[in-house]
Coordinates of C-alpha atoms and ligand atoms in Angstrom, one line a residue:
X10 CA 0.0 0.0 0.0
X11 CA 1.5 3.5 -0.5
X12 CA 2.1 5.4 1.7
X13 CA 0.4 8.9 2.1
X14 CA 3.2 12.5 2.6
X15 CA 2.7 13.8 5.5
X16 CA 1.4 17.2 6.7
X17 CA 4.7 19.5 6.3
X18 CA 4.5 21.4 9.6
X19 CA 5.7 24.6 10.7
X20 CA 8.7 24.2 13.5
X21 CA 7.4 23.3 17.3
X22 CA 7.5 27.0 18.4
X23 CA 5.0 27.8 16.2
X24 CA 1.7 28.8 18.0
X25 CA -0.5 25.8 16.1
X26 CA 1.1 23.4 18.1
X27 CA -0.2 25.0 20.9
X28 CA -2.8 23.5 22.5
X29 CA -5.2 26.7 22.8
X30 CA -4.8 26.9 19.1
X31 CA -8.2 25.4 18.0
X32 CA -8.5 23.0 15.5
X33 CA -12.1 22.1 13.7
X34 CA -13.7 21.0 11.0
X35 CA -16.4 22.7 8.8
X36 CA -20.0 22.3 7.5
X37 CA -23.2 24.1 6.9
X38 CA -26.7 22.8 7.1
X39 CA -28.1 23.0 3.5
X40 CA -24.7 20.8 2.0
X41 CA -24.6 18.1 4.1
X42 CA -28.1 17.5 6.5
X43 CA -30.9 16.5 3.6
X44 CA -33.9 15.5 5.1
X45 CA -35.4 19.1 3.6
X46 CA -39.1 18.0 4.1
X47 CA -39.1 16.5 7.5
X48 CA -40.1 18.1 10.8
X49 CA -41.6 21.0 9.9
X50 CA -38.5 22.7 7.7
X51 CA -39.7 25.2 5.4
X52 CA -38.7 25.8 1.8
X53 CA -35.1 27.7 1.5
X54 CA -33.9 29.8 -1.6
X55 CA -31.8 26.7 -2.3
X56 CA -34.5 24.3 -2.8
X57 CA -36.4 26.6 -5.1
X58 CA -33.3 27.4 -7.0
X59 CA -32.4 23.9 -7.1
X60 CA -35.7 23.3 -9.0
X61 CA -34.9 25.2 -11.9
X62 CA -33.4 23.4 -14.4
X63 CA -29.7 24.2 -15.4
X64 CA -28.8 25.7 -12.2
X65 CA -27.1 23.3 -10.4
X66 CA -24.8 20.6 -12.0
X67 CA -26.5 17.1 -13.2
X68 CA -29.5 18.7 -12.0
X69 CA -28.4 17.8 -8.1
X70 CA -30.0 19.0 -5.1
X71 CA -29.7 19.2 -1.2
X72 CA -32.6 16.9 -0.9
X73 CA -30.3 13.7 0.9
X74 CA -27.2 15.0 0.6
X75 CA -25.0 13.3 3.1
X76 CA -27.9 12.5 5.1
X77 CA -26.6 14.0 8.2
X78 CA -30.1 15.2 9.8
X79 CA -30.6 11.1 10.5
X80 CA -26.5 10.1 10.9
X81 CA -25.4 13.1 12.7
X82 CA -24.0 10.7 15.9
X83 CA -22.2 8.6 13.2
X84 CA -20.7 11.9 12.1
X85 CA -19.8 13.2 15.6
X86 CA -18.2 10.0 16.6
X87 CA -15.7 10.3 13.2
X88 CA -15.3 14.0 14.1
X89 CA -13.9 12.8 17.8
X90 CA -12.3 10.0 15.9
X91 CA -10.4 12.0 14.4
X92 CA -8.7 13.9 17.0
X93 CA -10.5 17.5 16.0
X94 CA -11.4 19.8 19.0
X95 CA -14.4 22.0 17.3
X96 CA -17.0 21.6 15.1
X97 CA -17.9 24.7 12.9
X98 CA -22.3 23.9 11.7
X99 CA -25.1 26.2 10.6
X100 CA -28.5 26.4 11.7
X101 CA -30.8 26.0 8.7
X102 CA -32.9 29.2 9.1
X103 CA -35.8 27.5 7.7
X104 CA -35.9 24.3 9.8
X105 CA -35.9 26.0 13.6
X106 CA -38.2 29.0 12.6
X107 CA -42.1 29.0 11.1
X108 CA -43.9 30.9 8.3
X109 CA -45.5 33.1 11.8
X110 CA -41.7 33.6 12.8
X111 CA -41.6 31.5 16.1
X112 CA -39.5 28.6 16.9
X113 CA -40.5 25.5 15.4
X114 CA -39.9 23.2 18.4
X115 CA -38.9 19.7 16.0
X116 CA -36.3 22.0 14.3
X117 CA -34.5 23.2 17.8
X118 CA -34.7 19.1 18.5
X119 CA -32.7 18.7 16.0
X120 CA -29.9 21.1 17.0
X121 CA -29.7 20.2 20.4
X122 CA -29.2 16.4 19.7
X123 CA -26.2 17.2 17.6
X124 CA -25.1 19.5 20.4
X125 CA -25.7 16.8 23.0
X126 CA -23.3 14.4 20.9
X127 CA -20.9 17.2 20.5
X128 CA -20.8 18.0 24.2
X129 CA -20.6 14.0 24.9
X130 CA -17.1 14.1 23.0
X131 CA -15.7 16.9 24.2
X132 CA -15.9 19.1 20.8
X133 CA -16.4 22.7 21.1
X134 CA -19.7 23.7 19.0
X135 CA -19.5 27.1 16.4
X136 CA -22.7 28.0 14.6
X137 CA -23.3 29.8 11.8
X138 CA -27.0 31.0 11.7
X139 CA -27.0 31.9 8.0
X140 CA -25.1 30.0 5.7
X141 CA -26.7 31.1 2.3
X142 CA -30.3 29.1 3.2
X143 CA -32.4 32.0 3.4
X144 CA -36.4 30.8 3.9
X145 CA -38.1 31.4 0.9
X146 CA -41.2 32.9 1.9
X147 CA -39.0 35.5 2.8
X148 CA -37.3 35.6 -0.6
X149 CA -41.0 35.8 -2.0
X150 CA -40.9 39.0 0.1
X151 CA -37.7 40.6 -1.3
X152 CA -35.5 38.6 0.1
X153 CA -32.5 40.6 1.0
X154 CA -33.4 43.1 -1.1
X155 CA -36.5 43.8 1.5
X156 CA -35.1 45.7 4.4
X157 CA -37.3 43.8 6.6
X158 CA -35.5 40.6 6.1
X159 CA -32.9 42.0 8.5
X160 CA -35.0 42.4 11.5
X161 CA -36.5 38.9 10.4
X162 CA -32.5 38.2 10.9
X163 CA -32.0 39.6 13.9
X164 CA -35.1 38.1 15.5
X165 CA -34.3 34.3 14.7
X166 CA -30.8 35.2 16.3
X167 CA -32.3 36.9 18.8
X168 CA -35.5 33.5 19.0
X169 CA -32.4 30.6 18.6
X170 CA -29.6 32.1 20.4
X171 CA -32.7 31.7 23.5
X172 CA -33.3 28.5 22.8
X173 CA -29.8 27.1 22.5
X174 CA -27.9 29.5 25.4
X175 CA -25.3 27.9 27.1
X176 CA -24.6 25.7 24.4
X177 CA -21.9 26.9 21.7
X178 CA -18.6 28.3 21.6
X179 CA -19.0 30.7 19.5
X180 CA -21.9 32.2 17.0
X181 CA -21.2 33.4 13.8
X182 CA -24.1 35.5 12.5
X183 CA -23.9 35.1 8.3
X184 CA -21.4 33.1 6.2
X185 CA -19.8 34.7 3.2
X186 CA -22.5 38.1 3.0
X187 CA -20.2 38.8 -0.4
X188 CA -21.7 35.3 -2.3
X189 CA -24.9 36.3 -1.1
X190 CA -24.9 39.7 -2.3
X191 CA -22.6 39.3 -5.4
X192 CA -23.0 35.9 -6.5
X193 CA -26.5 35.5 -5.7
X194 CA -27.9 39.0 -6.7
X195 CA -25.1 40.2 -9.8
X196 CA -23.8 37.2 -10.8
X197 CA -27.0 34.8 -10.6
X198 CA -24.7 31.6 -10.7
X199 CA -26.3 31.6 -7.2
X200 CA -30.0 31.9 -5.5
X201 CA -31.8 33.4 -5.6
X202 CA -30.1 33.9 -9.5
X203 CA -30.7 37.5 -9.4
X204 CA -28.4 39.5 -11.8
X205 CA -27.0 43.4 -11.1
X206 CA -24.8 44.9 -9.1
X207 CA -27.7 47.4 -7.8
X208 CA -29.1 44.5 -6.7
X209 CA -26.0 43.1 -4.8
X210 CA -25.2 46.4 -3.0
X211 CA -28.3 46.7 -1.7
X212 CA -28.9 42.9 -0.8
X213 CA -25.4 43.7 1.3
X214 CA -26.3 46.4 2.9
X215 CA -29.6 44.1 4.1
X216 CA -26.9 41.7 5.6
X217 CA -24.7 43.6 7.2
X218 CA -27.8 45.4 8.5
X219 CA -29.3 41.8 9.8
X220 CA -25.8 41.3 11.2
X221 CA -25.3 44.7 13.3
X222 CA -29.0 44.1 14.3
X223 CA -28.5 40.4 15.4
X224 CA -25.1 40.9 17.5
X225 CA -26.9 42.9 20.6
X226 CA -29.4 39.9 20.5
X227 CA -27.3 37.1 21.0
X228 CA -24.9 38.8 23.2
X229 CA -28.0 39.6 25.6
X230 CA -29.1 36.0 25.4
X231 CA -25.5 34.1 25.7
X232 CA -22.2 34.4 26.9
X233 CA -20.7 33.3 23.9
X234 CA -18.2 35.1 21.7
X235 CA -20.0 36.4 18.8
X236 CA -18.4 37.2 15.0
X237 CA -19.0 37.2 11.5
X238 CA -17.6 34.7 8.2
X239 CA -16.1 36.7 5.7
X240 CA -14.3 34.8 2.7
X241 CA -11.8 36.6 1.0
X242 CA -9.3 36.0 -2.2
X243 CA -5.6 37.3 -2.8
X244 CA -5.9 39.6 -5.5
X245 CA -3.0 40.7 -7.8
X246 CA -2.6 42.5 -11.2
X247 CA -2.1 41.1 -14.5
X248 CA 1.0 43.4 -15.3
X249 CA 2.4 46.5 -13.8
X250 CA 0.0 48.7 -16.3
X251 CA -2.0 51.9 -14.4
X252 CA -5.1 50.0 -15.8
X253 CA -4.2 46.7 -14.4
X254 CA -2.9 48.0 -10.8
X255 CA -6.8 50.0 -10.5
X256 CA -8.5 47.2 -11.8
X257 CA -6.8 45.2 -9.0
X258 CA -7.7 47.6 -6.4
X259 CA -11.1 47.8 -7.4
X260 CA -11.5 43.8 -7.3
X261 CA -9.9 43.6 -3.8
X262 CA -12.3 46.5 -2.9
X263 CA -15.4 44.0 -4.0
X264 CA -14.0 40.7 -3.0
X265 CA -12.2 41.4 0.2
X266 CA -12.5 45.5 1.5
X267 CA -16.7 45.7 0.7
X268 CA -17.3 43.5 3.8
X269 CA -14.4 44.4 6.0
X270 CA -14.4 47.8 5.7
X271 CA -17.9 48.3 6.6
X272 CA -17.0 46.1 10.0
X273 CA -14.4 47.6 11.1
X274 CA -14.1 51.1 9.2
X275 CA -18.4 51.9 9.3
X276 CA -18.3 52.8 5.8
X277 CA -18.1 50.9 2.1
X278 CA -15.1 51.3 -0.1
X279 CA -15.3 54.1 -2.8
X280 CA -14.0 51.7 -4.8
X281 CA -17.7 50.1 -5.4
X282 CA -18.6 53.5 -6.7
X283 CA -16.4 53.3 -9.3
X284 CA -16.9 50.1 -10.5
X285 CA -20.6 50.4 -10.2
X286 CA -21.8 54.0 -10.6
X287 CA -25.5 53.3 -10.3
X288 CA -25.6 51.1 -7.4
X289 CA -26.0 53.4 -4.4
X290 CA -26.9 51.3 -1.0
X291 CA -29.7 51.4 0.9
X292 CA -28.1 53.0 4.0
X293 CA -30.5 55.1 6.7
X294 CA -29.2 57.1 9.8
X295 CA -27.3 54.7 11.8
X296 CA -27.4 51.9 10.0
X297 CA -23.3 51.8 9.4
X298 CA -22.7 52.4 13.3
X299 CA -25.0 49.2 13.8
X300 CA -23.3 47.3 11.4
X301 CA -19.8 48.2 12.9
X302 CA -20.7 47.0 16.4
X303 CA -17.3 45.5 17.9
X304 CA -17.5 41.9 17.4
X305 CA -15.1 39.2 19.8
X306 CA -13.8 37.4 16.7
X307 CA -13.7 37.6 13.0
X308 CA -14.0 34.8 11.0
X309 CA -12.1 34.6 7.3
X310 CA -12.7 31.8 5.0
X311 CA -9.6 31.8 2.3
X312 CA -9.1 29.2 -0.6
X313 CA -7.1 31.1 -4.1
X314 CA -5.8 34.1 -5.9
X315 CA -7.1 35.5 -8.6
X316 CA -5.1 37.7 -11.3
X317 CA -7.4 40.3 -12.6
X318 CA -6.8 42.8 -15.8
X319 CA -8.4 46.3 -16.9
X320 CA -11.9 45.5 -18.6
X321 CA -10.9 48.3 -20.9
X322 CA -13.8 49.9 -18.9
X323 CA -14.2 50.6 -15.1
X324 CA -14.5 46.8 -14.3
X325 CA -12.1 44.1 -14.1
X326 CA -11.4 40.5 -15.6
X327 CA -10.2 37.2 -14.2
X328 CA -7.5 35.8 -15.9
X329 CA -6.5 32.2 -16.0
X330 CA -2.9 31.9 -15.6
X331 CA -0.9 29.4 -16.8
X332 CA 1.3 26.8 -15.5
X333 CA 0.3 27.7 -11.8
X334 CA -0.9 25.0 -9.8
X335 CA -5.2 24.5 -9.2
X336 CA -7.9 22.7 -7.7
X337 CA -10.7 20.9 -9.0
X338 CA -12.6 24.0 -8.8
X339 CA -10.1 25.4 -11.2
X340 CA -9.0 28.0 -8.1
X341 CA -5.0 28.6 -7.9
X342 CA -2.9 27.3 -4.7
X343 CA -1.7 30.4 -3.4
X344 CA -1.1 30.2 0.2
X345 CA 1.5 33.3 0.2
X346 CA -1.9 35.3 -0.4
X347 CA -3.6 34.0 3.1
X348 CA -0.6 35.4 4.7
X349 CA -0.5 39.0 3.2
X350 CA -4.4 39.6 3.5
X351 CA -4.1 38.9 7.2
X352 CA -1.2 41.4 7.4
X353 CA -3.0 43.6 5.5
X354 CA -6.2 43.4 7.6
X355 CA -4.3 43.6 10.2
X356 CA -2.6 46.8 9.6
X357 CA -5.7 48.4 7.8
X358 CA -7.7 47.6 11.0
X359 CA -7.1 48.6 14.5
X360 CA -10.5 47.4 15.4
X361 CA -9.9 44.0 14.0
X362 CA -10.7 41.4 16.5
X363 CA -8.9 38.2 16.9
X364 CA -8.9 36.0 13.7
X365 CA -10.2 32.3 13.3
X366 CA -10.0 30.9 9.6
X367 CA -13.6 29.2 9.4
X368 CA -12.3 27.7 5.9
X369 CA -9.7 26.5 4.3
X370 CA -9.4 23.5 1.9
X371 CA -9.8 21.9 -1.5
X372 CA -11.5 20.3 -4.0
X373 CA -10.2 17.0 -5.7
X374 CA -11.9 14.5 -7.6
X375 CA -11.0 12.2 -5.1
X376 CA -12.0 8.1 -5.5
X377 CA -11.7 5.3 -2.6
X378 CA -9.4 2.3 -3.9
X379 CA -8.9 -0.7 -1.6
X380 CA -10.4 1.0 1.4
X381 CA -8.2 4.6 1.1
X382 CA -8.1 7.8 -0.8
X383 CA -5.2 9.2 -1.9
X384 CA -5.5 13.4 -1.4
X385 CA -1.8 13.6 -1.6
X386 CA -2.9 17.6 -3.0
X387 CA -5.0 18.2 -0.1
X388 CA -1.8 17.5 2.3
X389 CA 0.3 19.7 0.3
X390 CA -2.3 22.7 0.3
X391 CA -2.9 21.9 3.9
X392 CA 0.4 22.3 5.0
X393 CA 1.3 25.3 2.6
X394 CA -1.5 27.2 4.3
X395 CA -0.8 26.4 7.8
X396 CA 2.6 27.7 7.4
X397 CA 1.2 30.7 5.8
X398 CA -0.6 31.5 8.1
X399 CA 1.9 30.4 10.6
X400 CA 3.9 33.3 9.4
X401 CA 0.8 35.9 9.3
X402 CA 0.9 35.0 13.4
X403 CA 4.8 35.9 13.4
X404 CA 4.0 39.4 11.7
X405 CA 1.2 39.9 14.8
X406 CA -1.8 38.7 13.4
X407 CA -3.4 37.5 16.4
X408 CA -5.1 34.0 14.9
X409 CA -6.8 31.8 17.2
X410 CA -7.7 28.8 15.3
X411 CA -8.5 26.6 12.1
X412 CA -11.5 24.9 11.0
X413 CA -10.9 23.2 7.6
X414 CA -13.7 22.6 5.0
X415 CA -15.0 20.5 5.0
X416 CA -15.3 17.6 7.1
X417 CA -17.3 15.9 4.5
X418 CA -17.7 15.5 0.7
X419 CA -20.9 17.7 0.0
X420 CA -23.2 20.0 -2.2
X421 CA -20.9 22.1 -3.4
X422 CA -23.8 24.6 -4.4
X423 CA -23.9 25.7 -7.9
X424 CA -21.9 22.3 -8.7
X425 CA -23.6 19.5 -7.2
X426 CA -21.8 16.6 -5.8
X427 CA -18.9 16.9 -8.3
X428 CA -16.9 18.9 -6.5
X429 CA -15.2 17.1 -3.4
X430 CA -14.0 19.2 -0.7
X431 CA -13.9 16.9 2.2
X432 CA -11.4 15.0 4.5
X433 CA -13.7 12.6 4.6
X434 CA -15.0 10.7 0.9
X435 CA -18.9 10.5 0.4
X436 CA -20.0 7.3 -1.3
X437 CA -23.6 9.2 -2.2
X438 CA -25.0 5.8 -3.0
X439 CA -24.6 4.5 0.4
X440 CA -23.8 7.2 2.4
X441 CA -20.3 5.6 3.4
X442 CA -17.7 7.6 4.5
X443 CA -13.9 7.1 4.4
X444 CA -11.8 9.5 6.0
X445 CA -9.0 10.4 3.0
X446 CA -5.1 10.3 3.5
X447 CA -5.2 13.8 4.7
X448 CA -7.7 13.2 7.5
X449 CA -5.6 10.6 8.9
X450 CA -2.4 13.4 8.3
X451 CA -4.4 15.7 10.7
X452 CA -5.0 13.2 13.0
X453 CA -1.9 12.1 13.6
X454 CA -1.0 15.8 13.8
X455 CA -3.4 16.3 16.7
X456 CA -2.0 12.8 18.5
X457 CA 1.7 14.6 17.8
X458 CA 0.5 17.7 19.7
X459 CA -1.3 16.0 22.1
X460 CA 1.8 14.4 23.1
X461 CA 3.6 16.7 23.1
X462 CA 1.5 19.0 25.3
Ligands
IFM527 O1 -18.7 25.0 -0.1 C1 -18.4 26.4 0.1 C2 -19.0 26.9 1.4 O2 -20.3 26.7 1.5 C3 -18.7 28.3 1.6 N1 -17.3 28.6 1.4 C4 -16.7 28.1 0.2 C5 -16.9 26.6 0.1 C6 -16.3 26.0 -1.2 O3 -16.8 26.6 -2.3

């Protein structure tokens, strides 16, 4: 049998082989739990996009999935098996709250079974309360469009964060606001499929708003830490041409500054004004002081670079460089980026809180032979980024943890089940898993640090 590379680690005095330095896996609700029409769960902008055909890849949904609403102990149990310390889930929006807007008790069941398990071995709970599943009798409303749909927001966090006090580590209000707003509501590869930039700047703002609103909720409900899941993507120019260097600054502006700066800075980056002269958002009196509330942690989600080039216009394009290395998904390998955005962020923002990557990982289309998979990639990019961001920690950035994405094959969205990003291999047949080569690298990573504790 071959044998696997190992995780290249960074040298024992680095702060990930510290103990305190968490280590988890990732998930959200609509990719992996299935069971959409049981218990009372309510249609989600996912399932109705899902419908339409040509949207999603081989015409998969989130129907089954991995089946994790009825195997979730099965799941835990590998989780623990595995040596992992935290568990990063989302609450599906539309499951634990009704059409009238109160808690639908079989949904909250759910929840606190899986955090029952989780407690049971000793795994510190994060949950994300949006991860993309927005109800869709609220989309029939406007969606995030309709201003409304942040105090909607704000009072699940306010009804769940009740129900479930006492019981997570950590909450994370919305995952990756910038696919919802720009790949949802300008690019439409995304539900609800809607397509202009007017729409995704003010779909934003109606995020960020829900956020700012939530935060005081769940921090008057639970002790726990409470943050926000941005993603973000290095950005670099095409050449050293004036056009090139603003077209890259007004691409880091909408991938990475549009949701940071409005955090930690209370205000949007004039850079969206020039790249989108018509889209003005929707913002009242107050509204960027609520969405700047201090938060305890900031989550950032990181996978590739992209190399953009002048549009000839105000925009930019993505090019696709060759002879770098890439994913399944096609996305470069560019650790070195993960380290300079933390730097950056770190310098641009005083207020920045303490940093957990909530993702990081891969897609590969990986197969099981004789019992194993090979993700000899996925231990490479692994260890890449851990020693980039190993070295964002040297330059200051205070970074507190890792959750990886994801602990499971899953709907990877837009793609179906083509796309493989977990540790552990999906047989969607018969729901089998097999932890890959680099889940048993991690784990033998945690015994190492276990030991050496
Ligand atoms: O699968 C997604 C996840 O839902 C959000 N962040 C990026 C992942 C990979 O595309």
């Amino acid at each position: 049998m071959p044998v696997s590379p190992q995780l290249v680690l960074p040298p024992a005095g680095s702060a990930i082989w510290r103990r305190d330095f968490l280590f988890g896996a990732a998930t959200a609700a609509y990719q992996i739990e299935g069971a959409t029409e049981v218990d009372g769960r309510l249609p989600s902008i996912w399932d109705s996009f899902g419908a339409v055909p040509g949207n999603i890849a081989n015409g998969d949904t989130g129907a089954v999935a991995c089946d994790h609403y009825h195997r979730y102990a099965d799941d835990v149990a590998l989780l623990a098996g595995l040596g992992f310390s935290a568990y990063r889930f989302s609450i599906a929006w539309p499951r634990v709250i009704d059409e009238n807007g109160r808690l639908n008790p079989k949904g909250v069941a759910f929840y606190q079974r899986l955090l029952d398990k989780l407690d049971e071995r000793g795994i510190a709970p994060y949950a994300t309360l949006c991860h993309w599943d927005l109800p869709q009798h609220l989309q029939d409303r406007g969606g995030w469009l309709n201003r409304d749909t942040s105090l909607r927001f704000a009072d699940y966090a306010d009804q769940i964060s009740r129900a479930l006090a006492g019981r997570v580590r950590g909450w994370m209000t919305l995952n990756e606001p910038w696919v919802s707003a720009y790949v949802g509501h300008a690019e439409g590869r995304h539900a609800p499929g809607l397509r202009s930039p007017r729409y995704a700047v003010e779909a934003m703002h109606h995020l960020l708003l829900g956020h700012g609103l939530a935060v005081p909720a769940l921090r008057a409900n639970d002790k726990a830490p409470v943050g926000l899941v941005a993603n973000v993507n290095g950005v670099t120019a095409a050449s050293d041409s004036a056009e090139d260097q603003l077209a890259a600054r007004r691409a880091h502006a909408n991938n990475n500054l549009w949701v940071l700066d409005a955090l930690f800075k209370g205000q949007y980056p004039e850079e969206l004004r020039q790249l989108w002269p018509d889209a003005i958002a929707p913002v009242r009196d107050g509204d960027m002081a609520t969405i700047s509330v201090p938060l305890d942690f900031v989550g950032i989600n990181y996978y590739f670079r992209a190399v953009v080039a002048s549009d000839g216009g105000h925009g930019y394009v993505v090019q696709q460089t060759p002879g770098v290395e890439r994913t399944q998904m096609g996305w470069e390998v560019h650790p070195d980026s993960l380290r300079n955005l933390l730097v950056e962020f770190h310098q641009r923002y005083p207020e920045m809180p303490p940093v957990y990557i909530t993702e990081n990982g891969m897609a590969s289309d990986d197969r099981v032979q004789d019992g194993r998979v090979h993700d000899e990639q996925r231990i490479r990019y692994l260890g890449r980024h851990f020693a980039a961001i190993d070295q964002a920690m040297q330059q200051g950035v205070d970074v507190r943890g890792y959750f990886v994405w994801s602990l499971l094959d899953n709907f990877e969205w837009a793609y179906g089940y083509d796309k493989r990003f977990g540790i552990v291999h999906v047989d969607y047949t018969t729901q089998q898993r097999t932890p890959k080569d680099s889940a048993l690298a991690l784990k033998s990573f945690f015994q190492q640090r276990a030991e050496r504790a």
